[in-house]
Structures are given as structure tokens and as C-alpha cells.
Amino acid sequence: MTQATDAPWWQDGIIYQIYPRSFQDSTGSGVGDLRGIIQRLDHVKDLGVDAIWISPIYPSPMKDAGYDISDYDGVEPIFGTLEDFEALARATGDRGLKLLLDFVPSHSSDQHPWFQAARSSRDDPKRDWYVWRDPGPDGGPPSNWIAEFGGSAWEWDDATGQYYLHIYMTEQPALNWRNPDLRAEMYDIMRRWFDRGVDGFRVDAVEHLAPDDQCRDNPPNPDWRFEQGPARSLFRKFSSHQPAGFDAVHEMRAVADEYPDRALVGEAYGTLDEVMLYYGKDLKGFHLPFNFYLIEADWDPLAIADYIDTYEAALPEGGWPNWVMGNHDRDRVATRWGPDAARAAAMLLLTLRGTPTIYQGEELGMVNEAVPDHMIQDPWAINNPGTGLGRDPVRIPMPWDDSAGRGFTRGEPWLPLSTVPAARAQEDDPQSMLVLYRHLIWLRRQHAALRLGEYRRLHADAETLAYARGHGDEVLHVAINFTDRKQPLPFGGTPLFSTVPDRDLAEISKLAPHEGLLLRA
């Protein structure tokens, strides 16, 4: 029986990320939509997670897959209508699932009426809702800031004779979070979505809110490597993680706190010290500032063990940890670490202290898929050829069955179809990744020690990682073999579950290759 706790859902539960374009197409357009999500909600419920986070669904010219928003209050027609969203909110609630939306506050589309007004005249009331600057002393851009997709972060506007800031594409002008009217409007937008039944937001790219008002040059990064992309050739000293941005985060939290049981999850890439700042003074920032270490880490037990200890020590008093292993921007786990290691990695994610986030398809063992040149959608890949920075390979549609469109669509899919076994086939295969994820999530639900217990490192070397989770009188041990060879089991105990299919738990004396093992101490 599940061990009940009084912890809020965002501590006690698991978040599942849905990338709507690639989840389920209900119309035959080749692009996923809101009605498609409703059709597949039982898959999410049966997986055992507690909340879904949906990537942007707002009206958009789709220059950057919906992260260029032209109306914060509506639904992009390719995804459906507001009525479809309301049906989705009801369907998630009926299944006991929480619903989080992506909120993109750092920039809008250049087609948003706000920006159209702002660029019409220097005197327009919306002008200061965006970041405009005169040319630098040399007549060029005001600073050396580099856009995330490459090139200058400043774009010249002939009509009004100034540059505007864009942290991403030129079609994504940066909003000015120093303007009180802009902030007030964004908070009202949050309230309107809360009133529609949203349980929280994943707040996108918050490190870029309110960059340095003097637009000082960023210093060079002497350790920069080509494959990091051009934006990382500079340290973001003045363009990211600025004090006024943290003020905005506190104000967002105040809006969320106007409603019961709401949560804010923040996306901010930076150093560990920078990420910790997003918990906010007196924990009045984000409930969960995303912890991205595992999304970029090598499959190295010592390095991972050391980071876990460092992360736990860095948390502010009362701050709740979280772990992310994959998302719509980073390589698939099975591609980065290999399909065998991906099974052990699932145990790692689901037994560490903190709220886990699972990206759609990880429970199926999805991998990066090759995308032909004529199907490339991602501006990162288009603007930075040869860097391997394209994100399309991790946004491949979900494989639901073995029909022509793999159950995702009856039309032409917007990206190539996945090559991994379909969800339907995996349901009947006790050795499948889907069955593994379901069982690990079930175990997590059964044991409060796995959801809320303290973490204690027991052992780490070049081959294995072991740790304890304890809550009340219950103590569980986790041991993970990071190699393709048998390894000594660092301690005794009663084995409860192995990631190796058909493992005889009564006969375990060593860890099998790539094995994750859960034991009762």
C-alpha cells in the first residue's frame, strides 16, 4: 500500500514533460495537438506520474517551435482551441493529474501586437515593453552579447533607428522586465491561466530576465569549445542572472501564492550557485529551480556522487531538490549513455532525493533519430551547421503502435518516426523499458523513503555508486553498476528489485553489468 504523506504534490510526485507537437496527432495534420494529449492521458496515468508539464501551446508563427509567442492568452490553432484546453484541464483533473504549462516571459514573437506597436514609433506606449538601445560608440551593436542561436543579440530597426535585444532569434525580441506595466500584464496572464485550471508553470529561460541596464560587454570564455555553440564563447556576466530578474521571480511566486496548491518550476542554466538563487529569499522564489546536472553529465559514478553531495549541501534550508535527466533540448538518455545504462539511469533518477522530471519517450527508451536535411525544423541546427546542436533528433514523435504512422498520426509526421519498440508492444514485454519505468514508479509510490527520505552516500568508486534513503524506521539501499562487467555488491541487505530482467533476487552476490539494485537494509 502507498505510504501517505502530507508533503505537497510537487515534492511527493513525479512530473512528466509532454512536447505537444510530438505526443499525439488527433487530426491527421502530422503535428500533435491537445485532443491528442487527451487521447493518451491514460498512458501517462498508467505510468504512475503525478503531473504533466506541456511545452508551449500559445499562438505562434512557429519560428522556434512555439517559444515565439504572439498571444499569451490563446491556443495555437495547430494545437486546437481554448475549448480543447479546457477539456484537457478537466481530463487531467479527472485522472488526478496536475497540469503545468510552459510560461515564456523573457521574450515574445516579433509578430506580437505589443512588439508591432513598439517598433511603430519611439513614442508608442509599448516601446519600453522591449529592450531598445542606440548604437555603440563604433556605430555597431550596443554590446558584444551573442544570441543563443548565434550572431549578435542585437538587431537594427531601420524604422526607428535603434537596436532591439533578442537573446534567441531576431524574431524573438526580449521583453523589458524593468517596465512595471509589462510586469503587471505578465502577472495578469499567469492569473488568467490559473483561473482556467492550470496548477503551475514551468518558467522558461528565466536567467535572461532584465539583463544589465548598461549593456556592458560580456567577458570572453578562455575555455570555450566549438561544440558548445557561439553563445558560450563569452561568460554571461551581464546578460544573465541579474538582480532585477530575481526580483521578478519573487513577484511571480507572489502571484502563484494567491492560489492554493500551485507550483512554479524554473528553467535557468548556470552555475550551481546561480541556480540556487532561484529558490529565492526565504524560499519565496521558484518551488523547483530545475537541476540540470544529469542532463549533461558523463556516466561516471564518482563524478555523479560528488555532484549529489555538492548539490545537497548547496540547497538553502528547506529547499527541495529535483532531478532532470532528459528534455526537448538535450540528447536522449539512451543515446548519451547507451540503452543498457539507460535502465540503470532510470533507477538513479527515480530513487534520488527530490522531484524527478521524465521527458516523454524516456519510458520507451527512445533515442536520437537521424533527421534528413529537408525535414530540419530547429533554428539552432539551421544557424549553426556542423555543431551538432540541433534539437530535432530528441523531438521525434512518440511510437504508440506499429501502424504506418506508429499510432502518432494518420498523416505525414512533422519529423521522422521513431525506430524503438512501440508503447503497445512494450506493455506486453516484461523486459521492456516501459515495464521497468512503471515498476520503479510503483516502488517509489510504495516507499516514502524513496519519495521523501534523507539521502546518504554509502560508496562510490570508478565502477559503482551506492546510497541509502531513509524515512522513519525504513531504510533502503540503492547500488548501481556503471560498467559492462560484474562488480562487487558494496553491502548486504534484502534485494527488492533489479533493473536486470528475470534476475533471481535470491541469488545475488555481485552486481550484474549495468545493473541497478534496490535493497532493504
PDB file of C-alpha atoms in Angstrom, residues 80-278:
ATOM      1  CA  GLY A  80      -6.557  23.263 -31.015  1.00  0.00           C
ATOM      2  CA  THR A  81      -8.718  25.814 -29.235  1.00  0.00           C
ATOM      3  CA  LEU A  82      -9.278  27.190 -25.757  1.00  0.00           C
ATOM      4  CA  GLU A  83     -12.212  24.791 -25.523  1.00  0.00           C
ATOM      5  CA  ASP A  84      -9.804  21.931 -26.233  1.00  0.00           C
ATOM      6  CA  PHE A  85      -7.535  23.218 -23.486  1.00  0.00           C
ATOM      7  CA  GLU A  86     -10.425  23.380 -21.043  1.00  0.00           C
ATOM      8  CA  ALA A  87     -11.292  19.785 -21.969  1.00  0.00           C
ATOM      9  CA  LEU A  88      -7.677  18.813 -21.311  1.00  0.00           C
ATOM     10  CA  ALA A  89      -7.720  20.538 -17.924  1.00  0.00           C
ATOM     11  CA  ARG A  90     -10.855  18.587 -16.994  1.00  0.00           C
ATOM     12  CA  ALA A  91      -9.380  15.319 -18.266  1.00  0.00           C
ATOM     13  CA  THR A  92      -6.193  15.720 -16.243  1.00  0.00           C
ATOM     14  CA  GLY A  93      -8.162  16.609 -13.134  1.00  0.00           C
ATOM     15  CA  ASP A  94     -10.452  13.598 -13.601  1.00  0.00           C
ATOM     16  CA  ARG A  95      -7.355  11.374 -13.548  1.00  0.00           C
ATOM     17  CA  GLY A  96      -5.867  13.027 -10.501  1.00  0.00           C
ATOM     18  CA  LEU A  97      -3.069  14.624 -12.519  1.00  0.00           C
ATOM     19  CA  LYS A  98      -1.727  18.146 -12.067  1.00  0.00           C
ATOM     20  CA  LEU A  99      -1.293  20.349 -15.147  1.00  0.00           C
ATOM     21  CA  LEU A 100       1.643  22.706 -15.718  1.00  0.00           C
ATOM     22  CA  LEU A 101       2.076  24.952 -18.740  1.00  0.00           C
ATOM     23  CA  ASP A 102       5.233  26.438 -20.156  1.00  0.00           C
ATOM     24  CA  PHE A 103       5.411  30.177 -19.454  1.00  0.00           C
ATOM     25  CA  VAL A 104       7.839  32.127 -21.644  1.00  0.00           C
ATOM     26  CA  PRO A 105       8.446  35.526 -20.032  1.00  0.00           C
ATOM     27  CA  SER A 106      11.824  36.555 -21.435  1.00  0.00           C
ATOM     28  CA  HIS A 107      10.697  37.312 -24.993  1.00  0.00           C
ATOM     29  CA  SER A 108       7.714  37.356 -27.338  1.00  0.00           C
ATOM     30  CA  SER A 109       7.342  36.900 -31.065  1.00  0.00           C
ATOM     31  CA  ASP A 110       8.082  39.896 -33.259  1.00  0.00           C
ATOM     32  CA  GLN A 111       4.522  39.360 -34.529  1.00  0.00           C
ATOM     33  CA  HIS A 112       3.015  40.018 -31.105  1.00  0.00           C
ATOM     34  CA  PRO A 113       0.845  43.171 -31.173  1.00  0.00           C
ATOM     35  CA  TRP A 114       2.986  44.569 -28.370  1.00  0.00           C
ATOM     36  CA  PHE A 115       6.119  44.487 -30.491  1.00  0.00           C
ATOM     37  CA  GLN A 116       4.309  45.679 -33.597  1.00  0.00           C
ATOM     38  CA  ALA A 117       3.273  48.740 -31.613  1.00  0.00           C
ATOM     39  CA  ALA A 118       6.714  49.115 -30.008  1.00  0.00           C
ATOM     40  CA  ARG A 119       8.512  49.262 -33.337  1.00  0.00           C
ATOM     41  CA  SER A 120       5.973  51.640 -34.874  1.00  0.00           C
ATOM     42  CA  SER A 121       7.356  54.683 -33.043  1.00  0.00           C
ATOM     43  CA  ARG A 122       9.786  55.609 -30.285  1.00  0.00           C
ATOM     44  CA  ASP A 123       6.860  57.369 -28.611  1.00  0.00           C
ATOM     45  CA  ASP A 124       4.484  54.405 -28.563  1.00  0.00           C
ATOM     46  CA  PRO A 125       3.411  53.374 -25.032  1.00  0.00           C
ATOM     47  CA  LYS A 126       4.570  49.811 -25.733  1.00  0.00           C
ATOM     48  CA  ARG A 127       8.057  50.940 -26.783  1.00  0.00           C
ATOM     49  CA  ASP A 128       9.502  50.408 -23.310  1.00  0.00           C
ATOM     50  CA  TRP A 129       7.982  46.926 -23.073  1.00  0.00           C
ATOM     51  CA  TYR A 130      11.042  45.807 -25.055  1.00  0.00           C
ATOM     52  CA  VAL A 131      14.782  46.480 -24.750  1.00  0.00           C
ATOM     53  CA  TRP A 132      15.929  49.184 -27.194  1.00  0.00           C
ATOM     54  CA  ARG A 133      19.319  50.875 -27.354  1.00  0.00           C
ATOM     55  CA  ASP A 134      21.188  53.354 -29.508  1.00  0.00           C
ATOM     56  CA  PRO A 135      24.234  52.121 -31.454  1.00  0.00           C
ATOM     57  CA  GLY A 136      27.528  51.696 -29.635  1.00  0.00           C
ATOM     58  CA  PRO A 137      30.377  54.223 -29.978  1.00  0.00           C
ATOM     59  CA  ASP A 138      31.555  52.493 -33.160  1.00  0.00           C
ATOM     60  CA  GLY A 139      28.091  52.690 -34.704  1.00  0.00           C
ATOM     61  CA  GLY A 140      27.535  48.965 -34.251  1.00  0.00           C
ATOM     62  CA  PRO A 141      25.554  46.956 -31.675  1.00  0.00           C
ATOM     63  CA  PRO A 142      25.391  48.353 -28.124  1.00  0.00           C
ATOM     64  CA  SER A 143      27.329  45.394 -26.665  1.00  0.00           C
ATOM     65  CA  ASN A 144      29.101  42.183 -27.638  1.00  0.00           C
ATOM     66  CA  TRP A 145      26.298  39.935 -26.396  1.00  0.00           C
ATOM     67  CA  ILE A 146      25.762  36.830 -28.536  1.00  0.00           C
ATOM     68  CA  ALA A 147      22.344  35.319 -29.221  1.00  0.00           C
ATOM     69  CA  GLU A 148      21.776  31.720 -28.115  1.00  0.00           C
ATOM     70  CA  PHE A 149      21.273  30.679 -31.735  1.00  0.00           C
ATOM     71  CA  GLY A 150      24.377  32.553 -32.927  1.00  0.00           C
ATOM     72  CA  GLY A 151      25.153  36.060 -34.173  1.00  0.00           C
ATOM     73  CA  SER A 152      24.725  39.335 -32.360  1.00  0.00           C
ATOM     74  CA  ALA A 153      21.968  39.548 -29.760  1.00  0.00           C
ATOM     75  CA  TRP A 154      21.099  42.976 -31.187  1.00  0.00           C
ATOM     76  CA  GLU A 155      19.048  43.669 -34.320  1.00  0.00           C
ATOM     77  CA  TRP A 156      18.902  47.043 -36.057  1.00  0.00           C
ATOM     78  CA  ASP A 157      15.459  48.525 -36.659  1.00  0.00           C
ATOM     79  CA  ASP A 158      15.525  50.904 -39.636  1.00  0.00           C
ATOM     80  CA  ALA A 159      12.143  52.436 -38.928  1.00  0.00           C
ATOM     81  CA  THR A 160      13.029  53.819 -35.500  1.00  0.00           C
ATOM     82  CA  GLY A 161      16.826  53.966 -35.684  1.00  0.00           C
ATOM     83  CA  GLN A 162      17.658  51.800 -32.681  1.00  0.00           C
ATOM     84  CA  TYR A 163      18.727  48.250 -31.887  1.00  0.00           C
ATOM     85  CA  TYR A 164      16.452  45.825 -30.067  1.00  0.00           C
ATOM     86  CA  LEU A 165      17.679  42.934 -27.936  1.00  0.00           C
ATOM     87  CA  HIS A 166      16.922  39.308 -28.820  1.00  0.00           C
ATOM     88  CA  ILE A 167      18.500  36.591 -26.688  1.00  0.00           C
ATOM     89  CA  TYR A 168      17.361  33.974 -29.178  1.00  0.00           C
ATOM     90  CA  MET A 169      16.197  34.582 -32.783  1.00  0.00           C
ATOM     91  CA  THR A 170      15.732  38.031 -34.295  1.00  0.00           C
ATOM     92  CA  GLU A 171      12.029  37.115 -34.368  1.00  0.00           C
ATOM     93  CA  GLN A 172      12.086  36.799 -30.546  1.00  0.00           C
ATOM     94  CA  PRO A 173      12.576  40.323 -29.138  1.00  0.00           C
ATOM     95  CA  ALA A 174      13.429  40.491 -25.438  1.00  0.00           C
ATOM     96  CA  LEU A 175      10.751  41.831 -23.114  1.00  0.00           C
ATOM     97  CA  ASN A 176      11.781  44.598 -20.721  1.00  0.00           C
ATOM     98  CA  TRP A 177      11.197  43.290 -17.212  1.00  0.00           C
ATOM     99  CA  ARG A 178      12.209  46.646 -15.749  1.00  0.00           C
ATOM    100  CA  ASN A 179       8.945  48.114 -17.047  1.00  0.00           C
ATOM    101  CA  PRO A 180       6.258  47.876 -14.330  1.00  0.00           C
ATOM    102  CA  ASP A 181       3.380  47.821 -16.823  1.00  0.00           C
ATOM    103  CA  LEU A 182       4.906  44.863 -18.666  1.00  0.00           C
ATOM    104  CA  ARG A 183       5.419  43.000 -15.393  1.00  0.00           C
ATOM    105  CA  ALA A 184       1.856  43.684 -14.279  1.00  0.00           C
ATOM    106  CA  GLU A 185       0.474  42.382 -17.570  1.00  0.00           C
ATOM    107  CA  MET A 186       2.568  39.202 -17.409  1.00  0.00           C
ATOM    108  CA  TYR A 187       1.339  38.522 -13.870  1.00  0.00           C
ATOM    109  CA  ASP A 188      -2.258  39.020 -15.014  1.00  0.00           C
ATOM    110  CA  ILE A 189      -1.620  36.480 -17.784  1.00  0.00           C
ATOM    111  CA  MET A 190      -0.485  33.992 -15.144  1.00  0.00           C
ATOM    112  CA  ARG A 191      -3.662  34.653 -13.163  1.00  0.00           C
ATOM    113  CA  ARG A 192      -5.885  34.077 -16.195  1.00  0.00           C
ATOM    114  CA  TRP A 193      -4.300  30.666 -16.809  1.00  0.00           C
ATOM    115  CA  PHE A 194      -4.549  29.784 -13.120  1.00  0.00           C
ATOM    116  CA  ASP A 195      -8.238  30.676 -13.352  1.00  0.00           C
ATOM    117  CA  ARG A 196      -8.542  28.229 -16.273  1.00  0.00           C
ATOM    118  CA  GLY A 197      -7.325  25.401 -14.081  1.00  0.00           C
ATOM    119  CA  VAL A 198      -3.556  25.379 -14.509  1.00  0.00           C
ATOM    120  CA  ASP A 199      -1.747  24.017 -11.444  1.00  0.00           C
ATOM    121  CA  GLY A 200       1.554  25.705 -12.173  1.00  0.00           C
ATOM    122  CA  PHE A 201       4.100  26.837 -14.718  1.00  0.00           C
ATOM    123  CA  ARG A 202       7.479  25.754 -15.918  1.00  0.00           C
ATOM    124  CA  VAL A 203       9.025  29.194 -16.423  1.00  0.00           C
ATOM    125  CA  ASP A 204      11.304  29.285 -19.461  1.00  0.00           C
ATOM    126  CA  ALA A 205      14.758  30.869 -19.728  1.00  0.00           C
ATOM    127  CA  VAL A 206      14.464  32.957 -16.581  1.00  0.00           C
ATOM    128  CA  GLU A 207      18.189  33.677 -16.441  1.00  0.00           C
ATOM    129  CA  HIS A 208      17.651  36.185 -19.267  1.00  0.00           C
ATOM    130  CA  LEU A 209      15.121  38.401 -17.460  1.00  0.00           C
ATOM    131  CA  ALA A 210      16.213  42.025 -17.017  1.00  0.00           C
ATOM    132  CA  PRO A 211      19.824  41.902 -18.285  1.00  0.00           C
ATOM    133  CA  ASP A 212      22.304  44.616 -17.333  1.00  0.00           C
ATOM    134  CA  ASP A 213      20.711  48.003 -17.922  1.00  0.00           C
ATOM    135  CA  GLN A 214      24.073  49.475 -19.005  1.00  0.00           C
ATOM    136  CA  CYS A 215      24.543  46.684 -21.575  1.00  0.00           C
ATOM    137  CA  ARG A 216      28.172  46.161 -20.604  1.00  0.00           C
ATOM    138  CA  ASP A 217      30.239  43.750 -22.685  1.00  0.00           C
ATOM    139  CA  ASN A 218      30.442  40.147 -21.522  1.00  0.00           C
ATOM    140  CA  PRO A 219      33.995  38.867 -20.885  1.00  0.00           C
ATOM    141  CA  PRO A 220      35.495  36.154 -23.119  1.00  0.00           C
ATOM    142  CA  ASN A 221      35.446  32.498 -22.079  1.00  0.00           C
ATOM    143  CA  PRO A 222      39.019  31.188 -22.493  1.00  0.00           C
ATOM    144  CA  ASP A 223      37.852  27.558 -22.197  1.00  0.00           C
ATOM    145  CA  TRP A 224      35.228  27.799 -24.928  1.00  0.00           C
ATOM    146  CA  ARG A 225      34.895  24.866 -27.349  1.00  0.00           C
ATOM    147  CA  PHE A 226      33.296  24.989 -30.801  1.00  0.00           C
ATOM    148  CA  GLU A 227      30.727  22.319 -29.994  1.00  0.00           C
ATOM    149  CA  GLN A 228      29.357  24.481 -27.161  1.00  0.00           C
ATOM    150  CA  GLY A 229      27.967  26.911 -29.714  1.00  0.00           C
ATOM    151  CA  PRO A 230      28.915  30.564 -30.253  1.00  0.00           C
ATOM    152  CA  ALA A 231      26.929  31.973 -27.320  1.00  0.00           C
ATOM    153  CA  ARG A 232      29.197  30.199 -24.819  1.00  0.00           C
ATOM    154  CA  SER A 233      32.315  31.889 -26.208  1.00  0.00           C
ATOM    155  CA  LEU A 234      31.508  34.639 -23.692  1.00  0.00           C
ATOM    156  CA  PHE A 235      30.725  34.430 -19.994  1.00  0.00           C
ATOM    157  CA  ARG A 236      27.186  35.771 -19.494  1.00  0.00           C
ATOM    158  CA  LYS A 237      28.258  38.100 -16.685  1.00  0.00           C
ATOM    159  CA  PHE A 238      25.993  40.969 -17.718  1.00  0.00           C
ATOM    160  CA  SER A 239      23.327  39.315 -19.869  1.00  0.00           C
ATOM    161  CA  SER A 240      22.074  36.655 -17.409  1.00  0.00           C
ATOM    162  CA  HIS A 241      21.250  36.107 -13.716  1.00  0.00           C
ATOM    163  CA  GLN A 242      20.824  39.806 -12.924  1.00  0.00           C
ATOM    164  CA  PRO A 243      19.330  41.164  -9.659  1.00  0.00           C
ATOM    165  CA  ALA A 244      16.225  42.633 -11.307  1.00  0.00           C
ATOM    166  CA  GLY A 245      15.469  39.209 -12.763  1.00  0.00           C
ATOM    167  CA  PHE A 246      15.427  37.663  -9.290  1.00  0.00           C
ATOM    168  CA  ASP A 247      13.028  40.393  -8.183  1.00  0.00           C
ATOM    169  CA  ALA A 248      10.692  39.340 -10.995  1.00  0.00           C
ATOM    170  CA  VAL A 249      10.870  35.707  -9.864  1.00  0.00           C
ATOM    171  CA  HIS A 250       9.764  36.729  -6.356  1.00  0.00           C
ATOM    172  CA  GLU A 251       6.847  38.625  -7.859  1.00  0.00           C
ATOM    173  CA  MET A 252       5.831  35.587  -9.950  1.00  0.00           C
ATOM    174  CA  ARG A 253       5.854  33.489  -6.799  1.00  0.00           C
ATOM    175  CA  ALA A 254       3.617  36.014  -5.060  1.00  0.00           C
ATOM    176  CA  VAL A 255       1.106  35.594  -7.887  1.00  0.00           C
ATOM    177  CA  ALA A 256       1.233  31.798  -7.600  1.00  0.00           C
ATOM    178  CA  ASP A 257       0.724  32.069  -3.845  1.00  0.00           C
ATOM    179  CA  GLU A 258      -2.580  33.866  -4.447  1.00  0.00           C
ATOM    180  CA  TYR A 259      -3.927  30.429  -5.440  1.00  0.00           C
ATOM    181  CA  PRO A 260      -3.914  27.229  -3.367  1.00  0.00           C
ATOM    182  CA  ASP A 261      -1.572  24.351  -4.168  1.00  0.00           C
ATOM    183  CA  ARG A 262       0.140  25.964  -7.170  1.00  0.00           C
ATOM    184  CA  ALA A 263       3.800  25.472  -8.098  1.00  0.00           C
ATOM    185  CA  LEU A 264       6.459  27.192 -10.182  1.00  0.00           C
ATOM    186  CA  VAL A 265       9.329  25.292 -11.794  1.00  0.00           C
ATOM    187  CA  GLY A 266      12.142  27.445 -13.161  1.00  0.00           C
ATOM    188  CA  GLU A 267      14.490  26.839 -16.080  1.00  0.00           C
ATOM    189  CA  ALA A 268      17.798  28.620 -15.530  1.00  0.00           C
ATOM    190  CA  TYR A 269      21.068  27.302 -16.894  1.00  0.00           C
ATOM    191  CA  GLY A 270      24.040  28.462 -14.868  1.00  0.00           C
ATOM    192  CA  THR A 271      26.483  27.546 -12.140  1.00  0.00           C
ATOM    193  CA  LEU A 272      25.143  25.728  -9.098  1.00  0.00           C
ATOM    194  CA  ASP A 273      25.434  28.911  -7.026  1.00  0.00           C
ATOM    195  CA  GLU A 274      23.434  30.812  -9.646  1.00  0.00           C
ATOM    196  CA  VAL A 275      20.711  28.167  -9.810  1.00  0.00           C
ATOM    197  CA  MET A 276      20.352  28.145  -6.016  1.00  0.00           C
ATOM    198  CA  LEU A 277      19.490  31.852  -6.084  1.00  0.00           C
ATOM    199  CA  TYR A 278      16.212  30.995  -7.827  1.00  0.00           C
TER     200      TYR A 278
END
